[in-house]
mmCIF file of C-alpha atoms in Angstrom:
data_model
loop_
_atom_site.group_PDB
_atom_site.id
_atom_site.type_symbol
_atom_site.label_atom_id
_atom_site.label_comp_id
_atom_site.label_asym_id
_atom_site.label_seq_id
_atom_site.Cartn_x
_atom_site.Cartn_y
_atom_site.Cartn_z
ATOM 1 C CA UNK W 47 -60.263 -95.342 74.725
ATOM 2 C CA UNK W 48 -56.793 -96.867 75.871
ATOM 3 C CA UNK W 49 -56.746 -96.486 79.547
ATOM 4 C CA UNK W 50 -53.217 -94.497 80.933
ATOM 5 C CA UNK W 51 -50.472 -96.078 81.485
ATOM 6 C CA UNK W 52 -49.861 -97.544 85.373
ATOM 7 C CA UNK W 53 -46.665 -97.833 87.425
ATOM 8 C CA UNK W 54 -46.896 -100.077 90.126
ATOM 9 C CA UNK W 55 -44.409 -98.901 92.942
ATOM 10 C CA UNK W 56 -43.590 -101.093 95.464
ATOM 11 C CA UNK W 57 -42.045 -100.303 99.157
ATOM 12 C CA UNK W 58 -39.769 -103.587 99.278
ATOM 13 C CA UNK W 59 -38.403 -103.364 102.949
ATOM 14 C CA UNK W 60 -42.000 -102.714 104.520
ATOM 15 C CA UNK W 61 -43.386 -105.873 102.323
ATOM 16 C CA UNK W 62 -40.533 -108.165 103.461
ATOM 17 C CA UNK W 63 -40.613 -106.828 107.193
ATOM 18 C CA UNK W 64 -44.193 -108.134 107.206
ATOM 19 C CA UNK W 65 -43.771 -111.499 105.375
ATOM 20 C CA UNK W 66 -40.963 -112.314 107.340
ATOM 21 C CA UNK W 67 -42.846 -112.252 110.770
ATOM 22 C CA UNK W 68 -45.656 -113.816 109.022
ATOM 23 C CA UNK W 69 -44.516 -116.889 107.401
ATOM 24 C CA UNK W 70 -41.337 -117.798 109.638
ATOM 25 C CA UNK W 71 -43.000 -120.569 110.876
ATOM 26 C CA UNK W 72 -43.030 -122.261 107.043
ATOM 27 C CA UNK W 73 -39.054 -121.867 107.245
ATOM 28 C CA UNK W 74 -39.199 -121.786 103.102
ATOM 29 C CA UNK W 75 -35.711 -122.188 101.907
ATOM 30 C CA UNK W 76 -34.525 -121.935 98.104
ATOM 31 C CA UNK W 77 -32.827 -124.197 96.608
ATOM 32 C CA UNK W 78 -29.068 -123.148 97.931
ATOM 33 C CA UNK W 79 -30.705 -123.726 101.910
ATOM 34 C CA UNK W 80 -31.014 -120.115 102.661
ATOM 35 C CA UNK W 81 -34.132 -118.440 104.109
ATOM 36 C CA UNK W 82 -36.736 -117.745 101.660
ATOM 37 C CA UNK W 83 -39.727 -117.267 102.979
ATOM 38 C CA UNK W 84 -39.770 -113.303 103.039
ATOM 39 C CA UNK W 85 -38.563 -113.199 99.866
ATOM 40 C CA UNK W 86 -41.445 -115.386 98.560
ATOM 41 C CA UNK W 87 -44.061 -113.574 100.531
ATOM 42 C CA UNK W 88 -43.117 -110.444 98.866
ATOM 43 C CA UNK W 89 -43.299 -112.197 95.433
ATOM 44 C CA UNK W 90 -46.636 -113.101 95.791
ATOM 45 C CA UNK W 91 -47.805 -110.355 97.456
ATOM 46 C CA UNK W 92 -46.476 -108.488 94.138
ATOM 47 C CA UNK W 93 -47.842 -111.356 91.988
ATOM 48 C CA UNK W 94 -51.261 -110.652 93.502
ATOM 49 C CA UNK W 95 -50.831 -107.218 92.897
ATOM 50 C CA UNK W 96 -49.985 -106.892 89.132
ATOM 51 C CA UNK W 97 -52.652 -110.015 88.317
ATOM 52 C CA UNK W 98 -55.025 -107.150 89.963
ATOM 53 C CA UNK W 99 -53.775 -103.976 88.947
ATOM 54 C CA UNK W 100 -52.262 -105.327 85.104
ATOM 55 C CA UNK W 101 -49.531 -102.093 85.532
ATOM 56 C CA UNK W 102 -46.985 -101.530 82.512
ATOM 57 C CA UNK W 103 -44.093 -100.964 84.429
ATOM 58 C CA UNK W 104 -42.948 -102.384 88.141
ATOM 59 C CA UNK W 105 -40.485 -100.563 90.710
ATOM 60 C CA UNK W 106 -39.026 -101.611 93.518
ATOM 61 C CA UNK W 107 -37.342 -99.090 96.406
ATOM 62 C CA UNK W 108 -35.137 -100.532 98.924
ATOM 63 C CA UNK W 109 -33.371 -98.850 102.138
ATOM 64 C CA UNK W 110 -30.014 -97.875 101.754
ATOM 65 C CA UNK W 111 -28.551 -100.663 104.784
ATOM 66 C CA UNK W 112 -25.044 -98.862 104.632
ATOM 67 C CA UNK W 113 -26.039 -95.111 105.458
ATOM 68 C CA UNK W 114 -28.496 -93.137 106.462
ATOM 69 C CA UNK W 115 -28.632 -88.637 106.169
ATOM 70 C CA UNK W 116 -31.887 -89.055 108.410
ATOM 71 C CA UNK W 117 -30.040 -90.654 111.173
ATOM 72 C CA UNK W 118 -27.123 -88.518 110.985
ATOM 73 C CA UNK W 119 -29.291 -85.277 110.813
ATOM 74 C CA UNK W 120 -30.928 -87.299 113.752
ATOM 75 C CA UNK W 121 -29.098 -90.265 116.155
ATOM 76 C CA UNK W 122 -32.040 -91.043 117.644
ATOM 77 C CA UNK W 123 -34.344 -91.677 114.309
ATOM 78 C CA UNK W 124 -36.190 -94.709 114.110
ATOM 79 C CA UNK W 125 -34.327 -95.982 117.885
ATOM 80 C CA UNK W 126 -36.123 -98.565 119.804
ATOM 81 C CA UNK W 127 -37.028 -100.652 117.442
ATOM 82 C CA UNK W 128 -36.004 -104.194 118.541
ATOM 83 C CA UNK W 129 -33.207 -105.863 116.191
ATOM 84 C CA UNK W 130 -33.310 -107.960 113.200
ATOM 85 C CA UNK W 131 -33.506 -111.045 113.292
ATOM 86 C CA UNK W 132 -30.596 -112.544 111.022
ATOM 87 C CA UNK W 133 -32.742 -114.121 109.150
ATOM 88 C CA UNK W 134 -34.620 -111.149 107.494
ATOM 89 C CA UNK W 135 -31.548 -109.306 107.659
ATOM 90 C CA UNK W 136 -30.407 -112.001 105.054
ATOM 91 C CA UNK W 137 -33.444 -111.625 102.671
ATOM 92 C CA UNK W 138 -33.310 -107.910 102.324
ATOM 93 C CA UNK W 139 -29.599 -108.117 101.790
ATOM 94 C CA UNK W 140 -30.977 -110.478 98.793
ATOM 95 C CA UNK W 141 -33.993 -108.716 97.924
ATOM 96 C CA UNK W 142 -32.304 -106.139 95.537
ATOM 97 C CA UNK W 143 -30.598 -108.927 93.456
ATOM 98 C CA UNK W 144 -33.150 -110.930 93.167
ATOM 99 C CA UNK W 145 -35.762 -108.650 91.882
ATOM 100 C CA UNK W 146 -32.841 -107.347 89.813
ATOM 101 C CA UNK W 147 -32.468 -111.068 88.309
ATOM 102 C CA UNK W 148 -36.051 -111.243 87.541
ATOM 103 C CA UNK W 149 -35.970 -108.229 85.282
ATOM 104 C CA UNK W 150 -37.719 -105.852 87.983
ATOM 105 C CA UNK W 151 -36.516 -102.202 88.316
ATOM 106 C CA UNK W 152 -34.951 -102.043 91.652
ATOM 107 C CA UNK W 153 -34.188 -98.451 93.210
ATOM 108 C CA UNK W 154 -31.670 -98.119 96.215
ATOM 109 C CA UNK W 155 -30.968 -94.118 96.830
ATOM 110 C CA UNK W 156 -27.850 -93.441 98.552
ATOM 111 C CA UNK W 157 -28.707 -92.468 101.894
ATOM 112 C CA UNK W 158 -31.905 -92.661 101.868
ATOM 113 C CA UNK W 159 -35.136 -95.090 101.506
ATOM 114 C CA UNK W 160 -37.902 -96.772 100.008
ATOM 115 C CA UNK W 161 -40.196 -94.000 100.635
ATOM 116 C CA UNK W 162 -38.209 -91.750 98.716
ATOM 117 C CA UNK W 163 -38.422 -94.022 96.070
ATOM 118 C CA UNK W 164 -42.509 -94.071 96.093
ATOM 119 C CA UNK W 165 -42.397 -90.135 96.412
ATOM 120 C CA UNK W 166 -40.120 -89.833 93.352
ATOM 121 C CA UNK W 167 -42.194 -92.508 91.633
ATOM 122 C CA UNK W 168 -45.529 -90.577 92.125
ATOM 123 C CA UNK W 169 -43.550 -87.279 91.183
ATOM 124 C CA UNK W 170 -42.699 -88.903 87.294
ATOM 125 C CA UNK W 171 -46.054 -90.650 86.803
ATOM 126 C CA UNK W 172 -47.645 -87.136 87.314
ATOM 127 C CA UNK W 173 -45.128 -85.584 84.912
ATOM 128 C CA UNK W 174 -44.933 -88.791 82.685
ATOM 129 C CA UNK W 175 -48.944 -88.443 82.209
ATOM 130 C CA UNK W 176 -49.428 -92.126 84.216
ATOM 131 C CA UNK W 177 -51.011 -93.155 87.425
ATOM 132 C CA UNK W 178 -49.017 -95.207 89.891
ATOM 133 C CA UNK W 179 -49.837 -97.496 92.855
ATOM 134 C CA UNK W 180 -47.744 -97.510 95.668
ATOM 135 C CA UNK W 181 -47.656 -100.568 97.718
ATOM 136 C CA UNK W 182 -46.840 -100.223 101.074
ATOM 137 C CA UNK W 183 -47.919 -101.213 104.989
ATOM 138 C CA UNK W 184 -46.504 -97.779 105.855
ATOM 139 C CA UNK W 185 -48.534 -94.574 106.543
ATOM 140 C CA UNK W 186 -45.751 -92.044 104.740
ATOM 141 C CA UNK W 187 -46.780 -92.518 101.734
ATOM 142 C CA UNK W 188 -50.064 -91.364 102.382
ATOM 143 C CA UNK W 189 -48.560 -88.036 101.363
ATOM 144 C CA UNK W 190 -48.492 -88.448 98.099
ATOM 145 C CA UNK W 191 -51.966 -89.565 97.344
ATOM 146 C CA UNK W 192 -53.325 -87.590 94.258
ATOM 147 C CA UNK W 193 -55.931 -87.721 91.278
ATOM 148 C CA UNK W 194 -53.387 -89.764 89.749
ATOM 149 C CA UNK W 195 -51.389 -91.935 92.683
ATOM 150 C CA UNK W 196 -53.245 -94.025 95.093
ATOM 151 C CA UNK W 197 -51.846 -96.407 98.282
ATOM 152 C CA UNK W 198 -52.417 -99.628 98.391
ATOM 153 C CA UNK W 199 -51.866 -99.866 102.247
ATOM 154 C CA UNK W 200 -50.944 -103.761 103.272
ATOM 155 C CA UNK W 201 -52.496 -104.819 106.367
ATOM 156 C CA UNK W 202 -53.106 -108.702 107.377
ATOM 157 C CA UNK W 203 -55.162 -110.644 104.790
ATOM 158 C CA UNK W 204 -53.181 -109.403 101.986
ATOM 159 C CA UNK W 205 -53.700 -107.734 98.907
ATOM 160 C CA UNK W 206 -57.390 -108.477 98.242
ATOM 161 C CA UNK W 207 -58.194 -107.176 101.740
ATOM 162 C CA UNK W 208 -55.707 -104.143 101.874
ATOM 163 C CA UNK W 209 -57.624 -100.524 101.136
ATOM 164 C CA UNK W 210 -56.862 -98.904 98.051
ATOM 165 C CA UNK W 211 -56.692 -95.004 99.521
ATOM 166 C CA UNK W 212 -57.685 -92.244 97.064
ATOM 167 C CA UNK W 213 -58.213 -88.682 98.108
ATOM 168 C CA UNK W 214 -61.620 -88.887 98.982
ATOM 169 C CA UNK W 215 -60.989 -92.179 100.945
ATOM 170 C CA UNK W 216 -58.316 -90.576 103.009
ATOM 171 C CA UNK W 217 -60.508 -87.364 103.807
ATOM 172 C CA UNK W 218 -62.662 -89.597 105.224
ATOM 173 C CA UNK W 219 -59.726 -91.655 107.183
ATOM 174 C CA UNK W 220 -58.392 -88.750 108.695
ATOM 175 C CA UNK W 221 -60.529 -85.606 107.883
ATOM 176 C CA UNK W 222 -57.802 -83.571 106.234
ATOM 177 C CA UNK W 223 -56.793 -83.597 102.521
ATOM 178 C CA UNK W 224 -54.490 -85.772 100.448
ATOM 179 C CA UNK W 225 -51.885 -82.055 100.201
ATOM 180 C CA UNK W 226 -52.117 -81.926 104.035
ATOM 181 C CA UNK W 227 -51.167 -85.238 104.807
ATOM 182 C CA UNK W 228 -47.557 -84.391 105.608
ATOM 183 C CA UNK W 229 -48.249 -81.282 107.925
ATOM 184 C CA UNK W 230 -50.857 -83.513 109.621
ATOM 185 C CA UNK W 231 -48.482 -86.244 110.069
ATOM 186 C CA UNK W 232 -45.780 -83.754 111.106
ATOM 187 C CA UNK W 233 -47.968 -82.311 113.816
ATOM 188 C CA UNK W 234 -48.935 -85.969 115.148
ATOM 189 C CA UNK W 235 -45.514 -86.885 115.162
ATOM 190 C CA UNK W 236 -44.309 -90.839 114.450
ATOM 191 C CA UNK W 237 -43.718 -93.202 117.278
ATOM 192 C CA UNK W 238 -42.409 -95.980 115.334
ATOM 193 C CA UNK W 239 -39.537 -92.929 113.942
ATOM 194 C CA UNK W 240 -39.086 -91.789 117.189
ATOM 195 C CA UNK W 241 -40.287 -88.533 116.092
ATOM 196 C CA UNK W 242 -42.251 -86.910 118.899
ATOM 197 C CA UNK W 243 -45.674 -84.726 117.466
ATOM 198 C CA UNK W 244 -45.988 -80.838 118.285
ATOM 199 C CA UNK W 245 -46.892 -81.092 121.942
ATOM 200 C CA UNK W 246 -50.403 -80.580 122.492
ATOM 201 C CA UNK W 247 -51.599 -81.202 118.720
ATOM 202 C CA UNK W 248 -52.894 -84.576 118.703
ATOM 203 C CA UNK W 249 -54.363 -86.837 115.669
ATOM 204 C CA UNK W 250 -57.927 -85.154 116.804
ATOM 205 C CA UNK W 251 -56.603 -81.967 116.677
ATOM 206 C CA UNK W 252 -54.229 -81.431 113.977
ATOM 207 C CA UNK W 253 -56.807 -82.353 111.127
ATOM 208 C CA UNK W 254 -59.696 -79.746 112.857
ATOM 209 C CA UNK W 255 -56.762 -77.123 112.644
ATOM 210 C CA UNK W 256 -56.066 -78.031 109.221
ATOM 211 C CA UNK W 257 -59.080 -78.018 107.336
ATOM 212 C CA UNK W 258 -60.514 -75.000 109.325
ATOM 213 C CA UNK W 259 -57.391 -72.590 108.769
ATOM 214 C CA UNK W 260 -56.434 -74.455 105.441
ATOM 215 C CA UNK W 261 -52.221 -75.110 106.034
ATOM 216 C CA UNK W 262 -49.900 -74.639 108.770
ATOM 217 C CA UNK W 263 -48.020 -72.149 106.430
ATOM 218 C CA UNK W 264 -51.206 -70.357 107.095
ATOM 219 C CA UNK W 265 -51.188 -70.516 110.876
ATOM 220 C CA UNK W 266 -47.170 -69.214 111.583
ATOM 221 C CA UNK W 267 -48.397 -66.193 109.124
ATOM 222 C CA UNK W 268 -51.393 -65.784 111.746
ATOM 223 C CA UNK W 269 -48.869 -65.867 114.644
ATOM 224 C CA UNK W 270 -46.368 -63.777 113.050
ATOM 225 C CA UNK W 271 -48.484 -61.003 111.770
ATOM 226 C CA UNK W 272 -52.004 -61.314 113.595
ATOM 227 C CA UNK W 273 -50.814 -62.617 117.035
ATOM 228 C CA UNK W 274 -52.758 -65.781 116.326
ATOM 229 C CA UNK W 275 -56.423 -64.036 116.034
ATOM 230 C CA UNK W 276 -57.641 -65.237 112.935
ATOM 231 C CA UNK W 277 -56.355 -68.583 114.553
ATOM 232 C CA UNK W 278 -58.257 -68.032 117.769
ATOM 233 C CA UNK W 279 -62.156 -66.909 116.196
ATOM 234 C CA UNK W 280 -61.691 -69.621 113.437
ATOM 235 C CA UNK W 281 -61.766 -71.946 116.100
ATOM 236 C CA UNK W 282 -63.480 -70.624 118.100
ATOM 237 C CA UNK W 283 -66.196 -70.351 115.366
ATOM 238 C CA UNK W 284 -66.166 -74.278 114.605
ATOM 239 C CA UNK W 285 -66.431 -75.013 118.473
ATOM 240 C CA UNK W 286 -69.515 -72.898 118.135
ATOM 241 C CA UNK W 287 -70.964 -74.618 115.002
ATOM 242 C CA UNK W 288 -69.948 -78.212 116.717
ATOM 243 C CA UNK W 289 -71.423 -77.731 120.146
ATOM 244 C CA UNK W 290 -67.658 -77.705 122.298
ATOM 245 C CA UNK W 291 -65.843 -75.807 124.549
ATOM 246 C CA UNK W 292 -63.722 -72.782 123.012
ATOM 247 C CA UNK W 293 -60.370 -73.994 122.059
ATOM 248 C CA UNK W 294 -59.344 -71.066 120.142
ATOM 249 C CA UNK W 295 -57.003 -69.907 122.816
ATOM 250 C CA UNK W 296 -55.729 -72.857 124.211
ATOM 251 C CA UNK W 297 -54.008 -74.022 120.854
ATOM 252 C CA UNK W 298 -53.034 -70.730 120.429
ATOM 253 C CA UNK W 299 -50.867 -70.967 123.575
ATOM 254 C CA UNK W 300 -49.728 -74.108 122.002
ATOM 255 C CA UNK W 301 -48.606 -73.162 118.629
ATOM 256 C CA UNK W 302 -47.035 -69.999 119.690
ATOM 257 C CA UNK W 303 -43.849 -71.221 121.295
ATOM 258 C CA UNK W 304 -40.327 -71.881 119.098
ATOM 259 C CA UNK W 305 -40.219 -75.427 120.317
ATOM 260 C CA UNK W 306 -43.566 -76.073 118.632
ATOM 261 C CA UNK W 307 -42.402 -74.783 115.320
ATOM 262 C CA UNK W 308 -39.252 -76.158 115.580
ATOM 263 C CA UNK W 309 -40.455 -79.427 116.439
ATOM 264 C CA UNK W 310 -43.201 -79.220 113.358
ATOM 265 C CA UNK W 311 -40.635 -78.200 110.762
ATOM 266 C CA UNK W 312 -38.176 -80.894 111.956
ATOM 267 C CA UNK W 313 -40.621 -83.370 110.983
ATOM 268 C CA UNK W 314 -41.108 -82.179 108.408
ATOM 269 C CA UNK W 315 -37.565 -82.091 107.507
ATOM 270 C CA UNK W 316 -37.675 -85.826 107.966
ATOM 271 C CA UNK W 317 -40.783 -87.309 106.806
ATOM 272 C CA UNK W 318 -40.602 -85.102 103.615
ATOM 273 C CA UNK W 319 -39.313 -88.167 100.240
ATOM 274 C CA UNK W 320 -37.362 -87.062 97.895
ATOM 275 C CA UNK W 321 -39.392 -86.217 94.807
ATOM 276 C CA UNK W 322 -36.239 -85.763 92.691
ATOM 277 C CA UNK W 323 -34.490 -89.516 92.024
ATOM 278 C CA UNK W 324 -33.416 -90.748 89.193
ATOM 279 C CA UNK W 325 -35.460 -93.448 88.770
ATOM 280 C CA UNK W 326 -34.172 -95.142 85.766
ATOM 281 C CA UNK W 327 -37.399 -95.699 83.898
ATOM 282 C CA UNK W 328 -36.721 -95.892 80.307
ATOM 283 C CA UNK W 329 -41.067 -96.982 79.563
ATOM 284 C CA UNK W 330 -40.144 -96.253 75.788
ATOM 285 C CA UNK W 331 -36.802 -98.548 75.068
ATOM 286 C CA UNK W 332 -38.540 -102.142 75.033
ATOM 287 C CA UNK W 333 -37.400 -104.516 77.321
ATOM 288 C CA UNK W 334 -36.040 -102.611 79.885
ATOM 289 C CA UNK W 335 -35.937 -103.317 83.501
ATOM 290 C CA UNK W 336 -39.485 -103.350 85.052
ATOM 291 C CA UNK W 337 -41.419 -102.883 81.786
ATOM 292 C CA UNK W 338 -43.866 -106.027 81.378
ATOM 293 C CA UNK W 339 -43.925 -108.588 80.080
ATOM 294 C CA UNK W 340 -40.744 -110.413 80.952
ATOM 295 C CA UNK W 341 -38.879 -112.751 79.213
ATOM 296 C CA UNK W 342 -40.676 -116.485 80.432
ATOM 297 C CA UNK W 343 -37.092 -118.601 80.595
ATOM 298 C CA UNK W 344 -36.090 -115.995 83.442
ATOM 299 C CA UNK W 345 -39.311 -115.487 85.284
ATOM 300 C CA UNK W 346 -39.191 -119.823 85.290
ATOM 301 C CA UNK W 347 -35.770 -119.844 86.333
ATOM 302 C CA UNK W 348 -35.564 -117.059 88.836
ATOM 303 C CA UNK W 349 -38.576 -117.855 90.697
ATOM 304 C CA UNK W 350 -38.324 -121.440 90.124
ATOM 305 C CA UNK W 351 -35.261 -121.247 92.770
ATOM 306 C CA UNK W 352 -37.325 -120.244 95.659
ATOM 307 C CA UNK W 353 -39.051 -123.722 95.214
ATOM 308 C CA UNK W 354 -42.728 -123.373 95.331
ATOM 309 C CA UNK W 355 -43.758 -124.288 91.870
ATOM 310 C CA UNK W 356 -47.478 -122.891 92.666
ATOM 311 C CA UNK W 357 -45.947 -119.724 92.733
ATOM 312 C CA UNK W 358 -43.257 -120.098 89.297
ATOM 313 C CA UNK W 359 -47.077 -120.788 87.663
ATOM 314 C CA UNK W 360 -48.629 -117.595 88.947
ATOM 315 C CA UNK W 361 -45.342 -115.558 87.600
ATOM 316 C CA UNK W 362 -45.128 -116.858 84.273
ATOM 317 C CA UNK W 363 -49.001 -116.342 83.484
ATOM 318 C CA UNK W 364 -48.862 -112.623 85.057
ATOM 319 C CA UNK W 365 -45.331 -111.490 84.815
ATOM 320 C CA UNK W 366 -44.714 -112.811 80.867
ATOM 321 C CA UNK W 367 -48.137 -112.263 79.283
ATOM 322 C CA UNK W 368 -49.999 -109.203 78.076
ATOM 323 C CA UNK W 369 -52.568 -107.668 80.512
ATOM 324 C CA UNK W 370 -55.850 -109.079 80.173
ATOM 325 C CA UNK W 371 -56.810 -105.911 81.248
ATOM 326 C CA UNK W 372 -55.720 -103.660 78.299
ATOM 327 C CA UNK W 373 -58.374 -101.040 77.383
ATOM 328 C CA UNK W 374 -60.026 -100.103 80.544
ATOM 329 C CA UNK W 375 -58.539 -98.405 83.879
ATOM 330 C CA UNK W 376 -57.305 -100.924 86.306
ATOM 331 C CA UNK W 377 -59.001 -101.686 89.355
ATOM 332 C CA UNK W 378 -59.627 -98.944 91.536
ATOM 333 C CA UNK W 379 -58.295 -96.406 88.960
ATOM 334 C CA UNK W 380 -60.052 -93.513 87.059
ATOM 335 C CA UNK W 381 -58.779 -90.786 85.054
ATOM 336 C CA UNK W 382 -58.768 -87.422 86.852
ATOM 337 C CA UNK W 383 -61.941 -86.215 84.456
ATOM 338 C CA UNK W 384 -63.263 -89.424 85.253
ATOM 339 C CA UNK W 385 -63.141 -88.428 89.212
ATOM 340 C CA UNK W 386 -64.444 -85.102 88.816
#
């Protein structure tokens, strides 16, 4: 049995944001003298990836560096975070063209960002019949874990020590389940966004709320209609059944002000991707951008100008040859009668 086919997405910004403060000290240059060393941490990062995963097709989403409808809904999104350094402000000014020049499938939504791109890209692989990997050192995409999408989350020592996050694996991260990951992340909030959680709910809380009432949509019909009792004996209940103090009332009390909903449906306002792009996958029409193989003469000359030739080696063999893999699921994958 052929396995289904895989797209590997990959969150471009958030790999080069890491790679850049990582190898900075190597001060890799191409072959013109600009920076390179982001740019080749990414590459082998991604190099790593598709030797491990063998995917058919490879996106890229990149940040939109001229607008943003996120900060204009919202000033204050993402503020505090300390400035680039001109350096990596270079390399993902480059990244796009680059990738592009490879023969990569590079996404950059108007307005809007990489996660939208992985959100869209887990959208068509469910509706395209595939599975997809997103790539990423960010939590958002956590949302769109599935039977058929999992995260590869990036954390330091790379791709071979970076968890691979399926449903059950992030139930037993966070307690909730893959299709509540957004309202729980709306209710904790996101420093690093400058988005502020629901006052009150914290990361201990929010998932106990969640998988005892079953949604938030759930809990504003309690309010609204109920005054919040179901809310109040259902946890009251599983304080019973746990051995802790009542706190049916308490987040009650919490929950039933405007600013709390308002605060909860702002977020998710924000942290919600786009699941509608056009991503430009044509998997059908051979030789389009992102399908693999790619051609070797441009994988040689491409990454051959970032000058480590250890790394124009490890493209040709996995970018420009056939999977090795062909036939069963990659690693990590299943089908979703296989998980059942």
């Amino acid at each position: 049995m052929s396995r289904p086919r895989l797209l590997l997405t990959v969150d471009a910004p958030s790999l080069l944001h890491r790679n850049h403060h990582a190898r900075a000290e190597s001060e890799l240059r191409d072959r013109a003298g600009r920076p390179a060393w982001a740019l080749h941490g990414m590459l082998r990062q991604i190099l790593e990836a598709i030797d491990q995963f063998a995917p058919d097709a490879v996106l890229f989403g990149l940040d939109d560096r001229r607008s943003s409808v996120r900060e204009q809904a919202y000033p204050a999104y993402k503020a505090g975070r300390a400035a680039k350094d001109p350096a990596l402000v270079d390399q993902l000014e480059r990244a796009g063209a680059l990738l592009d020049a490879l023969g990569m499938r590079t996404v950059t939504p108007a307005g809007l960002e990489a996660d939208d791109v992985n959100a869209s890209a887990a959208t068509w692989a469910e509706a395209a019949g595939w599975h997809c990997v997103i790539i990423t050192s960010d939590r958002d995409s956590f949302a769109h874990i599935s039977d058929r999408t999992q995260v590869l989350r990036l954390i330091n020592g790379g791709i071979s020590a970076s968890p691979l996050l399926n449903p059950a694996r992030l139930r037993a991260l966070y307690g909730i389940a893959a299709e509540h990951y957004l309202e729980y992340a709306a209710l904790r909030g996101d420093a690093s966004d400058n988005l502020p959680g629901v006052p009150g709910i914290g990361e201990k809380l929010a998932p106990v709320l969640l998988s005892e009432m079953g949604s938030m949509q759930a809990v504003w019909a309690d309010i609204d209609h109920c005054a919040g009792a179901t809310l109040v004996a259902t946890l009251d209940s599983y304080c019973q059944e746990v051995g802790r103090p009542r706190i049916g009332a308490s987040v009650l009390k919490r929950l039933a002000t405007p600013a709390a909903r308002e605060r909860f449906e702002f977020n998710m306002s924000m942290m919600s991707g786009r699941t509608d792009l056009d991503l430009g996958l044509t998997p059908d029409v051979p030789g389009s951008p992102g399908l693999l193989p790619l051609e070797p003469d441009r994988v040689s000359r491409v990454v051959g100008y970032l000058g480590v030739p250890s790394t124009t080696q490890l493209a040709l063999r996995v970018l420009t040859e056939p999977p090795a893999s062909v036939g069963r699921p990659p690693v990590g994958l299943t089908t979703p009668a296989e998980d059942r």
